[in-house]
Structures are given as structure tokens and as C-alpha cells.
Amino acid sequence: MAIEGLHHITAITADAPGNLDFYVGVLGLRLVKKTVNFDEPSVYHLYYGDEVGAPGSILTFFEFPGAAPGRAGDGMVHTIRWRVGSDAAIGFWHERLTATGVPVDRDGGVLLFRDPEGLSHELLVAGGRDAPLAAHAPDVPDEHALQGFHGVRAYAALPDRGRPLLSALGMRPEDDRGEDWTAAGAERRAHLRYDRPPTERGVQGAGTVHHIAWSVADDAELLALRERAGAAGARATPIVDRQYFHSVYFREPSGVLFELASRDIGFTFDEPVASLGSTLKLPPQHEHLRAAVEQSLTPLPDPRRRSDAPAR
Ligand code: ZN
């Protein structure tokens, strides 16, 4: 039993159409599920990912229309790290983002940029043996496509406090200070890196990460890891049904909201791969609200038609 890297990352947007435009139209991800926040069905929950919606590639957003911009601080993830295949891919994205009006920075081989709401991303060439998880965007050559998550960077004033919990989850420390961790399974791995927080307090809002979900096999693993997390001091929820996976939630000691999400259901649960993300999906408990929900949601363009058009 081991965590197979990240399952998904969930962030907040105040602007679903602009968000779709950026992540599908510019970054070339596929919209793999269009649904609502199960705890608040009047707002979107959009899932982007690779062509088949594979765990390890899934970036999701809750839409809170008009939400104030947030700011990452102590106990929050501040940057999402993606793999690309080569230095040429870094060059491609440098050019493409710049041409789209997105400012970029280079730090060695790493390309840094922010989404329109300020959420930070890094692209890097990781190497390693994890299968690339890419979408086929019409205007992004396959060899340059994003290949799934490399990991995340979070702020923590006292990262070492997380050591017992992260160790209990089977993660491996990469240094003595407890600042760098790897969650590696047989197939996939992902990294969690802690950075010194800014002095300003964090504010959850548009452009911030809400939680990160680690990839586990099924309910049996969820329960086993839930128990280990509890023994290491975490206060974990019972298993929650998220339709496309089952989940357990708890905070690590610095405050980052962790989820463990199972891989055994998947996004083809209610639509085939070919039409993933094309229609609004509601879980059975919210299906009776469909008419009202469809009226309250911001209309979204067809994302793949959108990505044929100039990016912005
Ligand atoms: Zn989640």
C-alpha cells in the first residue's frame, strides 16, 4: 500500500469562463468533468486533466462568482508544479504564454507563471519513469503538452511538525529539515515542498488552492491510511462519496488541507471518454435541482471549440 502521487488539486476561481479559457484554451488541458460543488450545488466544480481524466493530472476549480482574490500564506499550497517532456517544451511554453500576454519567469530550467487570478504554476522537466499524462489540444504539439503533476509547494513556518503524519502516510523525506517529501507508489510519484511563509497572513479566495488530494487505490486503502493518519494525530473525516472517487479529508499540522482520493471509480463513471466534460453532470442527490442549477450557473462556451479560436 502506497500513495501513488497526487490524485487531484482543487483551487478556487471567481470566473469560470475565464478559468476555462486559460486552462483549456491556453494550457491545453481537457475539461474532463463539468459538475457542481456537491456541498453547494449552485456553483460549478470544473475538472481539467489529460485526455482520459487520469489521476495525477486533475486540476479542479470551485467557482465562487465574484469571490475576492485570495493570497497564499502559512499553511497553504502556493504553487502547482507540472511536468513537461523536454527543454524544448519549456521553450514552447515560454513563447506561447508570452504571446498570450501571460508574464513568465525562468529559474534555471523551471518556467514560472500565474493564471489570470494569480495562482502560481511551475513547469519543469522531471525525467523519471512516470507515464506522461497529456491532453491533445488542437494547437499544442503533443510532445510539448503538460504531462501531469510533479507536485506542489506549500508555505509552512514549522515544516518539521508534519514529519509524523507524512511518515505515517508512507511519504519519504528528501532532506533533514522536513521541507521536501516524496509520495511514491509503484506507478507514480509526487513531491511536496515546504517554503518559508510570507509575513502576511494567507486568505482563501480566488486564485488560491483549496486542497490537494493524494492518490490511493480503493476504500480499503482509504480506511487503512485514515487509521494511520489518525494515529499520527490527524482528525480525519469518514469516507465521503464524491461520485468519481471516495475521499477522506484532514489537515496536516501546518494547516494544508489533505484529501485521500480513491482511483477505483473514475470520471468515466457517468460518461464515456469521448464525451468527458461535454455536459453538466449532477450527482443523484442533486439531479432534482437540475433546472434551477442550470439557470444559476454561468454559461460556459464549448471548451474545445473555444481552443480552436485565438487564445485570448
Ligand atoms: Zn478534492
PDB file of C-alpha atoms and ligand atoms in Angstrom:
ATOM      1  CA  MET A   1       0.000   0.000   0.000  1.00  0.00           C
ATOM      2  CA  ALA A   2       1.433   3.351  -1.034  1.00  0.00           C
ATOM      3  CA  ILE A   3       0.175   6.735  -2.106  1.00  0.00           C
ATOM      4  CA  GLU A   4       0.599   6.946  -5.903  1.00  0.00           C
ATOM      5  CA  GLY A   5       1.472  10.621  -6.040  1.00  0.00           C
ATOM      6  CA  LEU A   6      -1.260  13.224  -6.323  1.00  0.00           C
ATOM      7  CA  HIS A   7      -4.810  12.387  -7.432  1.00  0.00           C
ATOM      8  CA  HIS A   8      -6.066  15.961  -7.937  1.00  0.00           C
ATOM      9  CA  ILE A   9      -5.586  19.535  -6.809  1.00  0.00           C
ATOM     10  CA  THR A  10      -8.562  21.812  -6.143  1.00  0.00           C
ATOM     11  CA  ALA A  11      -8.454  25.595  -6.313  1.00  0.00           C
ATOM     12  CA  ILE A  12     -10.920  28.476  -6.341  1.00  0.00           C
ATOM     13  CA  THR A  13     -11.956  30.694  -9.227  1.00  0.00           C
ATOM     14  CA  ALA A  14     -14.248  33.716  -9.301  1.00  0.00           C
ATOM     15  CA  ASP A  15     -14.642  33.443 -13.063  1.00  0.00           C
ATOM     16  CA  ALA A  16     -15.442  30.069 -14.623  1.00  0.00           C
ATOM     17  CA  PRO A  17     -15.440  31.273 -18.268  1.00  0.00           C
ATOM     18  CA  GLY A  18     -12.037  32.957 -17.845  1.00  0.00           C
ATOM     19  CA  ASN A  19     -10.750  29.912 -15.997  1.00  0.00           C
ATOM     20  CA  LEU A  20     -11.862  27.575 -18.800  1.00  0.00           C
ATOM     21  CA  ASP A  21     -10.324  29.893 -21.353  1.00  0.00           C
ATOM     22  CA  PHE A  22      -6.959  29.758 -19.584  1.00  0.00           C
ATOM     23  CA  TYR A  23      -6.689  26.099 -18.613  1.00  0.00           C
ATOM     24  CA  VAL A  24      -8.160  24.667 -21.828  1.00  0.00           C
ATOM     25  CA  GLY A  25      -7.541  27.459 -24.328  1.00  0.00           C
ATOM     26  CA  VAL A  26      -4.035  28.420 -23.209  1.00  0.00           C
ATOM     27  CA  LEU A  27      -2.603  25.494 -21.192  1.00  0.00           C
ATOM     28  CA  GLY A  28      -4.219  22.884 -23.437  1.00  0.00           C
ATOM     29  CA  LEU A  29      -5.768  20.752 -20.708  1.00  0.00           C
ATOM     30  CA  ARG A  30      -9.024  18.917 -21.375  1.00  0.00           C
ATOM     31  CA  LEU A  31     -12.222  19.736 -19.487  1.00  0.00           C
ATOM     32  CA  VAL A  32     -12.966  16.220 -18.228  1.00  0.00           C
ATOM     33  CA  LYS A  33     -15.905  16.912 -15.938  1.00  0.00           C
ATOM     34  CA  LYS A  34     -18.395  19.721 -15.633  1.00  0.00           C
ATOM     35  CA  THR A  35     -20.325  19.363 -12.416  1.00  0.00           C
ATOM     36  CA  VAL A  36     -21.247  21.348  -9.292  1.00  0.00           C
ATOM     37  CA  ASN A  37     -19.795  21.631  -5.827  1.00  0.00           C
ATOM     38  CA  PHE A  38     -21.587  18.705  -4.145  1.00  0.00           C
ATOM     39  CA  ASP A  39     -21.701  20.670  -0.878  1.00  0.00           C
ATOM     40  CA  GLU A  40     -23.036  23.784  -2.618  1.00  0.00           C
ATOM     41  CA  PRO A  41     -24.735  22.793  -5.895  1.00  0.00           C
ATOM     42  CA  SER A  42     -25.370  26.348  -7.095  1.00  0.00           C
ATOM     43  CA  VAL A  43     -21.729  26.711  -8.188  1.00  0.00           C
ATOM     44  CA  TYR A  44     -19.544  24.911 -10.713  1.00  0.00           C
ATOM     45  CA  HIS A  45     -16.930  22.363  -9.993  1.00  0.00           C
ATOM     46  CA  LEU A  46     -14.794  22.124 -13.130  1.00  0.00           C
ATOM     47  CA  TYR A  47     -12.239  19.357 -13.624  1.00  0.00           C
ATOM     48  CA  TYR A  48      -9.361  19.680 -16.084  1.00  0.00           C
ATOM     49  CA  GLY A  49      -6.937  16.906 -16.891  1.00  0.00           C
ATOM     50  CA  ASP A  50      -5.328  14.743 -19.511  1.00  0.00           C
ATOM     51  CA  GLU A  51      -7.231  13.135 -22.385  1.00  0.00           C
ATOM     52  CA  VAL A  52      -8.767  10.362 -20.258  1.00  0.00           C
ATOM     53  CA  GLY A  53      -9.077  12.093 -16.880  1.00  0.00           C
ATOM     54  CA  ALA A  54      -6.242  10.163 -15.234  1.00  0.00           C
ATOM     55  CA  PRO A  55      -5.480  10.740 -11.545  1.00  0.00           C
ATOM     56  CA  GLY A  56      -2.239  12.710 -11.333  1.00  0.00           C
ATOM     57  CA  SER A  57      -3.378  15.177 -13.997  1.00  0.00           C
ATOM     58  CA  ILE A  58      -6.589  16.526 -12.482  1.00  0.00           C
ATOM     59  CA  LEU A  59      -6.786  20.200 -11.576  1.00  0.00           C
ATOM     60  CA  THR A  60     -10.224  21.216 -10.366  1.00  0.00           C
ATOM     61  CA  PHE A  61     -11.832  24.549  -9.551  1.00  0.00           C
ATOM     62  CA  PHE A  62     -14.764  25.533  -7.413  1.00  0.00           C
ATOM     63  CA  GLU A  63     -16.345  28.605  -8.923  1.00  0.00           C
ATOM     64  CA  PHE A  64     -17.469  31.288  -6.500  1.00  0.00           C
ATOM     65  CA  PRO A  65     -18.607  34.077  -8.824  1.00  0.00           C
ATOM     66  CA  GLY A  66     -17.318  37.412  -7.599  1.00  0.00           C
ATOM     67  CA  ALA A  67     -15.106  35.898  -4.874  1.00  0.00           C
ATOM     68  CA  ALA A  68     -12.396  38.300  -3.721  1.00  0.00           C
ATOM     69  CA  PRO A  69      -8.849  37.450  -4.756  1.00  0.00           C
ATOM     70  CA  GLY A  70      -7.068  35.304  -2.177  1.00  0.00           C
ATOM     71  CA  ARG A  71      -3.449  35.151  -1.144  1.00  0.00           C
ATOM     72  CA  ALA A  72      -1.385  32.113  -0.173  1.00  0.00           C
ATOM     73  CA  GLY A  73       0.114  32.210   3.318  1.00  0.00           C
ATOM     74  CA  ASP A  74       1.311  29.914   6.080  1.00  0.00           C
ATOM     75  CA  GLY A  75      -0.356  26.522   5.844  1.00  0.00           C
ATOM     76  CA  MET A  76      -1.449  26.901   2.223  1.00  0.00           C
ATOM     77  CA  VAL A  77      -0.264  25.476  -1.081  1.00  0.00           C
ATOM     78  CA  HIS A  78       1.093  28.356  -3.152  1.00  0.00           C
ATOM     79  CA  THR A  79       2.391  26.763  -6.353  1.00  0.00           C
ATOM     80  CA  ILE A  80       1.416  23.860  -8.604  1.00  0.00           C
ATOM     81  CA  ARG A  81       4.298  22.087 -10.324  1.00  0.00           C
ATOM     82  CA  TRP A  82       3.758  20.373 -13.680  1.00  0.00           C
ATOM     83  CA  ARG A  83       5.983  18.104 -15.715  1.00  0.00           C
ATOM     84  CA  VAL A  84       6.809  18.662 -19.334  1.00  0.00           C
ATOM     85  CA  GLY A  85       8.836  16.388 -21.596  1.00  0.00           C
ATOM     86  CA  SER A  86      11.879  18.417 -22.558  1.00  0.00           C
ATOM     87  CA  ASP A  87      13.690  21.738 -22.569  1.00  0.00           C
ATOM     88  CA  ALA A  88      12.071  22.338 -25.952  1.00  0.00           C
ATOM     89  CA  ALA A  89       8.678  22.130 -24.237  1.00  0.00           C
ATOM     90  CA  ILE A  90       9.807  24.748 -21.711  1.00  0.00           C
ATOM     91  CA  GLY A  91      10.776  26.928 -24.675  1.00  0.00           C
ATOM     92  CA  PHE A  92       7.417  26.317 -26.333  1.00  0.00           C
ATOM     93  CA  TRP A  93       5.503  27.382 -23.216  1.00  0.00           C
ATOM     94  CA  HIS A  94       7.735  30.386 -22.656  1.00  0.00           C
ATOM     95  CA  GLU A  95       6.850  31.580 -26.133  1.00  0.00           C
ATOM     96  CA  ARG A  96       3.175  30.612 -26.057  1.00  0.00           C
ATOM     97  CA  LEU A  97       2.471  32.190 -22.671  1.00  0.00           C
ATOM     98  CA  THR A  98       4.346  35.350 -23.569  1.00  0.00           C
ATOM     99  CA  ALA A  99       2.456  35.605 -26.875  1.00  0.00           C
ATOM    100  CA  THR A 100      -0.803  35.234 -24.924  1.00  0.00           C
ATOM    101  CA  GLY A 101       0.142  38.115 -22.639  1.00  0.00           C
ATOM    102  CA  VAL A 102       0.996  35.936 -19.618  1.00  0.00           C
ATOM    103  CA  PRO A 103       4.222  37.136 -17.949  1.00  0.00           C
ATOM    104  CA  VAL A 104       6.732  34.333 -17.367  1.00  0.00           C
ATOM    105  CA  ASP A 105       9.916  33.945 -15.336  1.00  0.00           C
ATOM    106  CA  ARG A 106      12.726  31.449 -15.635  1.00  0.00           C
ATOM    107  CA  ASP A 107      14.520  29.953 -12.655  1.00  0.00           C
ATOM    108  CA  GLY A 108      17.121  27.617 -14.077  1.00  0.00           C
ATOM    109  CA  GLY A 109      15.145  25.057 -16.049  1.00  0.00           C
ATOM    110  CA  VAL A 110      11.853  25.981 -14.398  1.00  0.00           C
ATOM    111  CA  LEU A 111       9.246  28.193 -16.075  1.00  0.00           C
ATOM    112  CA  LEU A 112       7.076  30.189 -13.664  1.00  0.00           C
ATOM    113  CA  PHE A 113       3.794  31.957 -14.398  1.00  0.00           C
ATOM    114  CA  ARG A 114       0.436  32.767 -12.851  1.00  0.00           C
ATOM    115  CA  ASP A 115      -3.088  32.158 -14.053  1.00  0.00           C
ATOM    116  CA  PRO A 116      -5.357  35.205 -14.610  1.00  0.00           C
ATOM    117  CA  GLU A 117      -6.357  35.150 -10.918  1.00  0.00           C
ATOM    118  CA  GLY A 118      -2.805  34.899  -9.584  1.00  0.00           C
ATOM    119  CA  LEU A 119      -2.451  31.142  -8.959  1.00  0.00           C
ATOM    120  CA  SER A 120       1.231  30.187  -9.402  1.00  0.00           C
ATOM    121  CA  HIS A 121       2.440  27.402 -11.643  1.00  0.00           C
ATOM    122  CA  GLU A 122       5.830  25.927 -12.457  1.00  0.00           C
ATOM    123  CA  LEU A 123       6.717  23.830 -15.478  1.00  0.00           C
ATOM    124  CA  LEU A 124       9.765  21.620 -15.241  1.00  0.00           C
ATOM    125  CA  VAL A 125      11.434  18.651 -16.905  1.00  0.00           C
ATOM    126  CA  ALA A 126      11.342  15.882 -14.314  1.00  0.00           C
ATOM    127  CA  GLY A 127      12.557  12.827 -16.142  1.00  0.00           C
ATOM    128  CA  GLY A 128      11.718   9.674 -14.194  1.00  0.00           C
ATOM    129  CA  ARG A 129       9.538   6.783 -15.215  1.00  0.00           C
ATOM    130  CA  ASP A 130       6.011   8.054 -14.509  1.00  0.00           C
ATOM    131  CA  ALA A 131       3.821   7.773 -17.604  1.00  0.00           C
ATOM    132  CA  PRO A 132       3.137  11.217 -19.129  1.00  0.00           C
ATOM    133  CA  LEU A 133      -0.491  12.287 -18.649  1.00  0.00           C
ATOM    134  CA  ALA A 134      -1.244  14.621 -21.533  1.00  0.00           C
ATOM    135  CA  ALA A 135      -4.283  16.029 -23.285  1.00  0.00           C
ATOM    136  CA  HIS A 136      -4.465  16.510 -27.072  1.00  0.00           C
ATOM    137  CA  ALA A 137      -5.108  20.194 -27.598  1.00  0.00           C
ATOM    138  CA  PRO A 138      -5.555  21.257 -31.225  1.00  0.00           C
ATOM    139  CA  ASP A 139      -2.866  23.946 -31.023  1.00  0.00           C
ATOM    140  CA  VAL A 140      -0.348  22.365 -28.626  1.00  0.00           C
ATOM    141  CA  PRO A 141       2.009  19.793 -30.173  1.00  0.00           C
ATOM    142  CA  ASP A 142       1.664  16.544 -28.199  1.00  0.00           C
ATOM    143  CA  GLU A 143       5.368  16.484 -27.350  1.00  0.00           C
ATOM    144  CA  HIS A 144       5.054  19.848 -25.597  1.00  0.00           C
ATOM    145  CA  ALA A 145       1.831  19.165 -23.678  1.00  0.00           C
ATOM    146  CA  LEU A 146       1.720  19.294 -19.890  1.00  0.00           C
ATOM    147  CA  GLN A 147       2.282  15.760 -18.550  1.00  0.00           C
ATOM    148  CA  GLY A 148       0.626  15.832 -15.143  1.00  0.00           C
ATOM    149  CA  PHE A 149       1.630  16.981 -11.694  1.00  0.00           C
ATOM    150  CA  HIS A 150       5.164  16.946 -10.398  1.00  0.00           C
ATOM    151  CA  GLY A 151       3.964  18.177  -7.031  1.00  0.00           C
ATOM    152  CA  VAL A 152       3.128  21.253  -5.034  1.00  0.00           C
ATOM    153  CA  ARG A 153       4.888  23.877  -2.969  1.00  0.00           C
ATOM    154  CA  ALA A 154       3.268  24.980   0.285  1.00  0.00           C
ATOM    155  CA  TYR A 155       4.121  27.565   2.901  1.00  0.00           C
ATOM    156  CA  ALA A 156       4.935  26.322   6.400  1.00  0.00           C
ATOM    157  CA  ALA A 157       6.647  28.171   9.226  1.00  0.00           C
ATOM    158  CA  LEU A 158       7.453  24.897  11.009  1.00  0.00           C
ATOM    159  CA  PRO A 159       7.509  22.194   8.334  1.00  0.00           C
ATOM    160  CA  ASP A 160       9.080  19.643  10.639  1.00  0.00           C
ATOM    161  CA  ARG A 161       5.837  19.399  12.602  1.00  0.00           C
ATOM    162  CA  GLY A 162       4.407  17.440   9.684  1.00  0.00           C
ATOM    163  CA  ARG A 163       7.003  14.697   9.932  1.00  0.00           C
ATOM    164  CA  PRO A 164       4.999  12.126  11.983  1.00  0.00           C
ATOM    165  CA  LEU A 165       1.911  12.437   9.783  1.00  0.00           C
ATOM    166  CA  LEU A 166       3.714  12.438   6.440  1.00  0.00           C
ATOM    167  CA  SER A 167       5.805   9.462   7.553  1.00  0.00           C
ATOM    168  CA  ALA A 168       2.659   7.638   8.691  1.00  0.00           C
ATOM    169  CA  LEU A 169       1.219   8.155   5.203  1.00  0.00           C
ATOM    170  CA  GLY A 170       4.300   6.489   3.749  1.00  0.00           C
ATOM    171  CA  MET A 171       5.912   9.626   2.356  1.00  0.00           C
ATOM    172  CA  ARG A 172       9.695   9.819   2.236  1.00  0.00           C
ATOM    173  CA  PRO A 173      11.695  12.823   3.479  1.00  0.00           C
ATOM    174  CA  GLU A 174      14.246  14.102   0.960  1.00  0.00           C
ATOM    175  CA  ASP A 175      16.164  16.241   3.444  1.00  0.00           C
ATOM    176  CA  ASP A 176      16.845  16.556   7.208  1.00  0.00           C
ATOM    177  CA  ARG A 177      14.646  19.584   7.767  1.00  0.00           C
ATOM    178  CA  GLY A 178      11.347  18.029   6.768  1.00  0.00           C
ATOM    179  CA  GLU A 179      10.961  20.538   3.925  1.00  0.00           C
ATOM    180  CA  ASP A 180      10.929  18.150   0.994  1.00  0.00           C
ATOM    181  CA  TRP A 181       8.811  14.997   0.736  1.00  0.00           C
ATOM    182  CA  THR A 182       8.087  12.374  -1.900  1.00  0.00           C
ATOM    183  CA  ALA A 183       4.929  10.278  -2.113  1.00  0.00           C
ATOM    184  CA  ALA A 184       5.920   7.418  -4.378  1.00  0.00           C
ATOM    185  CA  GLY A 185       3.946   4.346  -5.340  1.00  0.00           C
ATOM    186  CA  ALA A 186       4.669   1.640  -7.886  1.00  0.00           C
ATOM    187  CA  GLU A 187       3.472   3.768 -10.826  1.00  0.00           C
ATOM    188  CA  ARG A 188       3.585   7.429  -9.866  1.00  0.00           C
ATOM    189  CA  ARG A 189       5.246   9.842  -7.508  1.00  0.00           C
ATOM    190  CA  ALA A 190       4.709  13.446  -6.475  1.00  0.00           C
ATOM    191  CA  HIS A 191       6.579  15.899  -4.309  1.00  0.00           C
ATOM    192  CA  LEU A 192       5.538  18.201  -1.505  1.00  0.00           C
ATOM    193  CA  ARG A 193       7.915  21.035  -0.785  1.00  0.00           C
ATOM    194  CA  TYR A 194       7.565  23.487   2.095  1.00  0.00           C
ATOM    195  CA  ASP A 195       8.781  27.066   1.758  1.00  0.00           C
ATOM    196  CA  ARG A 196       9.124  29.752   4.393  1.00  0.00           C
ATOM    197  CA  PRO A 197       5.825  31.681   4.501  1.00  0.00           C
ATOM    198  CA  PRO A 198       5.464  35.382   3.804  1.00  0.00           C
ATOM    199  CA  THR A 199       4.721  37.574   6.824  1.00  0.00           C
ATOM    200  CA  GLU A 200       1.239  38.430   5.527  1.00  0.00           C
ATOM    201  CA  ARG A 201      -1.473  36.041   6.579  1.00  0.00           C
ATOM    202  CA  GLY A 202      -2.982  33.850   3.873  1.00  0.00           C
ATOM    203  CA  VAL A 203      -6.501  34.470   2.640  1.00  0.00           C
ATOM    204  CA  GLN A 204      -8.535  31.741   0.942  1.00  0.00           C
ATOM    205  CA  GLY A 205     -10.089  33.242  -2.169  1.00  0.00           C
ATOM    206  CA  ALA A 206      -9.948  33.340  -5.945  1.00  0.00           C
ATOM    207  CA  GLY A 207      -6.614  32.120  -7.277  1.00  0.00           C
ATOM    208  CA  THR A 208      -5.726  30.017  -4.225  1.00  0.00           C
ATOM    209  CA  VAL A 209      -5.520  26.264  -3.728  1.00  0.00           C
ATOM    210  CA  HIS A 210      -8.260  24.819  -1.544  1.00  0.00           C
ATOM    211  CA  HIS A 211      -6.850  21.318  -1.033  1.00  0.00           C
ATOM    212  CA  ILE A 212      -4.629  18.647  -2.519  1.00  0.00           C
ATOM    213  CA  ALA A 213      -5.688  15.028  -2.906  1.00  0.00           C
ATOM    214  CA  TRP A 214      -3.304  12.086  -2.739  1.00  0.00           C
ATOM    215  CA  SER A 215      -3.993   9.048  -4.876  1.00  0.00           C
ATOM    216  CA  VAL A 216      -4.955   5.786  -3.191  1.00  0.00           C
ATOM    217  CA  ALA A 217      -6.345   2.575  -4.672  1.00  0.00           C
ATOM    218  CA  ASP A 218      -9.736   1.990  -3.073  1.00  0.00           C
ATOM    219  CA  ASP A 219     -11.836   2.085   0.094  1.00  0.00           C
ATOM    220  CA  ALA A 220      -9.643  -0.486   1.839  1.00  0.00           C
ATOM    221  CA  GLU A 221      -6.590   1.733   1.387  1.00  0.00           C
ATOM    222  CA  LEU A 222      -8.583   4.816   2.327  1.00  0.00           C
ATOM    223  CA  LEU A 223      -9.562   3.191   5.609  1.00  0.00           C
ATOM    224  CA  ALA A 224      -6.078   1.911   6.345  1.00  0.00           C
ATOM    225  CA  LEU A 225      -4.440   5.279   5.658  1.00  0.00           C
ATOM    226  CA  ARG A 226      -7.204   7.088   7.534  1.00  0.00           C
ATOM    227  CA  GLU A 227      -6.361   4.974  10.560  1.00  0.00           C
ATOM    228  CA  ARG A 228      -2.631   5.673  10.232  1.00  0.00           C
ATOM    229  CA  ALA A 229      -3.294   9.395   9.852  1.00  0.00           C
ATOM    230  CA  GLY A 230      -5.456   9.308  12.962  1.00  0.00           C
ATOM    231  CA  ALA A 231      -2.736   7.517  14.935  1.00  0.00           C
ATOM    232  CA  ALA A 232      -0.333  10.278  13.861  1.00  0.00           C
ATOM    233  CA  GLY A 233      -2.662  12.941  15.242  1.00  0.00           C
ATOM    234  CA  ALA A 234      -4.814  13.915  12.249  1.00  0.00           C
ATOM    235  CA  ARG A 235      -8.558  14.344  12.636  1.00  0.00           C
ATOM    236  CA  ALA A 236      -9.878  12.677   9.514  1.00  0.00           C
ATOM    237  CA  THR A 237     -13.421  12.685   8.153  1.00  0.00           C
ATOM    238  CA  PRO A 238     -15.290   9.473   7.435  1.00  0.00           C
ATOM    239  CA  ILE A 239     -15.255   8.333   3.794  1.00  0.00           C
ATOM    240  CA  VAL A 240     -17.171  10.816   1.629  1.00  0.00           C
ATOM    241  CA  ASP A 241     -18.696   9.804  -1.735  1.00  0.00           C
ATOM    242  CA  ARG A 242     -17.536  12.224  -4.447  1.00  0.00           C
ATOM    243  CA  GLN A 243     -19.164  10.247  -7.266  1.00  0.00           C
ATOM    244  CA  TYR A 244     -15.896   9.893  -9.239  1.00  0.00           C
ATOM    245  CA  PHE A 245     -13.846   8.858  -6.206  1.00  0.00           C
ATOM    246  CA  HIS A 246     -14.238   8.287  -2.489  1.00  0.00           C
ATOM    247  CA  SER A 247     -12.435  10.638  -0.149  1.00  0.00           C
ATOM    248  CA  VAL A 248     -11.151  11.233   3.335  1.00  0.00           C
ATOM    249  CA  TYR A 249     -10.093  14.729   4.445  1.00  0.00           C
ATOM    250  CA  PHE A 250      -7.806  16.019   7.187  1.00  0.00           C
ATOM    251  CA  ARG A 251      -5.359  18.868   7.734  1.00  0.00           C
ATOM    252  CA  GLU A 252      -1.642  18.331   8.076  1.00  0.00           C
ATOM    253  CA  PRO A 253      -0.094  20.137  11.068  1.00  0.00           C
ATOM    254  CA  SER A 254       0.789  23.312   9.146  1.00  0.00           C
ATOM    255  CA  GLY A 255      -2.825  23.633   8.012  1.00  0.00           C
ATOM    256  CA  VAL A 256      -2.755  22.365   4.429  1.00  0.00           C
ATOM    257  CA  LEU A 257      -5.999  20.525   3.704  1.00  0.00           C
ATOM    258  CA  PHE A 258      -5.187  16.999   2.548  1.00  0.00           C
ATOM    259  CA  GLU A 259      -7.583  14.614   0.888  1.00  0.00           C
ATOM    260  CA  LEU A 260      -7.028  10.962   0.122  1.00  0.00           C
ATOM    261  CA  ALA A 261      -8.954  10.078  -3.044  1.00  0.00           C
ATOM    262  CA  SER A 262      -9.535   6.625  -4.489  1.00  0.00           C
ATOM    263  CA  ARG A 263      -8.684   5.675  -8.067  1.00  0.00           C
ATOM    264  CA  ASP A 264     -11.166   2.835  -8.446  1.00  0.00           C
ATOM    265  CA  ILE A 265     -14.185   4.740  -9.833  1.00  0.00           C
ATOM    266  CA  GLY A 266     -13.025   7.461 -12.205  1.00  0.00           C
ATOM    267  CA  PHE A 267     -14.500  10.125 -14.469  1.00  0.00           C
ATOM    268  CA  THR A 268     -15.958   7.618 -16.950  1.00  0.00           C
ATOM    269  CA  PHE A 269     -18.424   6.638 -14.219  1.00  0.00           C
ATOM    270  CA  ASP A 270     -21.211   8.681 -15.893  1.00  0.00           C
ATOM    271  CA  GLU A 271     -19.951   9.460 -19.425  1.00  0.00           C
ATOM    272  CA  PRO A 272     -17.543   7.794 -21.869  1.00  0.00           C
ATOM    273  CA  VAL A 273     -14.010   9.084 -22.523  1.00  0.00           C
ATOM    274  CA  ALA A 274     -15.068  10.512 -25.891  1.00  0.00           C
ATOM    275  CA  SER A 275     -17.550  12.945 -24.366  1.00  0.00           C
ATOM    276  CA  LEU A 276     -15.926  13.680 -20.990  1.00  0.00           C
ATOM    277  CA  GLY A 277     -16.796  17.170 -19.799  1.00  0.00           C
ATOM    278  CA  SER A 278     -19.301  17.925 -22.565  1.00  0.00           C
ATOM    279  CA  THR A 279     -22.477  18.088 -20.475  1.00  0.00           C
ATOM    280  CA  LEU A 280     -23.330  19.170 -16.951  1.00  0.00           C
ATOM    281  CA  LYS A 281     -23.250  16.160 -14.642  1.00  0.00           C
ATOM    282  CA  LEU A 282     -25.098  16.169 -11.327  1.00  0.00           C
ATOM    283  CA  PRO A 283     -24.873  13.518  -8.632  1.00  0.00           C
ATOM    284  CA  PRO A 284     -28.149  11.644  -7.965  1.00  0.00           C
ATOM    285  CA  GLN A 285     -28.848  13.646  -4.794  1.00  0.00           C
ATOM    286  CA  HIS A 286     -28.852  16.903  -6.804  1.00  0.00           C
ATOM    287  CA  GLU A 287     -30.445  15.713 -10.069  1.00  0.00           C
ATOM    288  CA  HIS A 288     -33.872  17.019  -8.986  1.00  0.00           C
ATOM    289  CA  LEU A 289     -32.333  20.515  -8.807  1.00  0.00           C
ATOM    290  CA  ARG A 290     -31.092  20.429 -12.409  1.00  0.00           C
ATOM    291  CA  ALA A 291     -33.409  23.118 -13.823  1.00  0.00           C
ATOM    292  CA  ALA A 292     -32.596  25.589 -11.048  1.00  0.00           C
ATOM    293  CA  VAL A 293     -28.891  24.747 -11.082  1.00  0.00           C
ATOM    294  CA  GLU A 294     -28.615  25.186 -14.850  1.00  0.00           C
ATOM    295  CA  GLN A 295     -30.263  28.599 -14.523  1.00  0.00           C
ATOM    296  CA  SER A 296     -27.946  29.817 -11.765  1.00  0.00           C
ATOM    297  CA  LEU A 297     -24.669  28.695 -13.360  1.00  0.00           C
ATOM    298  CA  THR A 298     -22.625  30.986 -15.588  1.00  0.00           C
ATOM    299  CA  PRO A 299     -22.973  29.678 -19.172  1.00  0.00           C
ATOM    300  CA  LEU A 300     -19.719  28.236 -20.494  1.00  0.00           C
ATOM    301  CA  PRO A 301     -18.621  28.005 -24.110  1.00  0.00           C
ATOM    302  CA  ASP A 302     -17.823  24.627 -25.639  1.00  0.00           C
ATOM    303  CA  PRO A 303     -14.210  24.353 -24.481  1.00  0.00           C
ATOM    304  CA  ARG A 304     -12.793  22.517 -27.463  1.00  0.00           C
ATOM    305  CA  ARG A 305     -14.379  24.919 -29.920  1.00  0.00           C
ATOM    306  CA  ARG A 306     -13.001  27.660 -27.731  1.00  0.00           C
ATOM    307  CA  SER A 307      -9.478  26.308 -28.006  1.00  0.00           C
ATOM    308  CA  ASP A 308      -9.686  26.450 -31.829  1.00  0.00           C
ATOM    309  CA  ALA A 309     -10.108  30.200 -31.514  1.00  0.00           C
ATOM    310  CA  PRO A 310      -7.295  32.612 -30.686  1.00  0.00           C
ATOM    311  CA  ALA A 311      -6.438  32.064 -27.037  1.00  0.00           C
ATOM    312  CA  ARG A 312      -7.499  35.453 -25.705  1.00  0.00           C
TER     313      ARG A 312
HETATM  314 ZN    ZN B   1     -10.800  17.076  -3.743  1.00  0.00          ZN
END
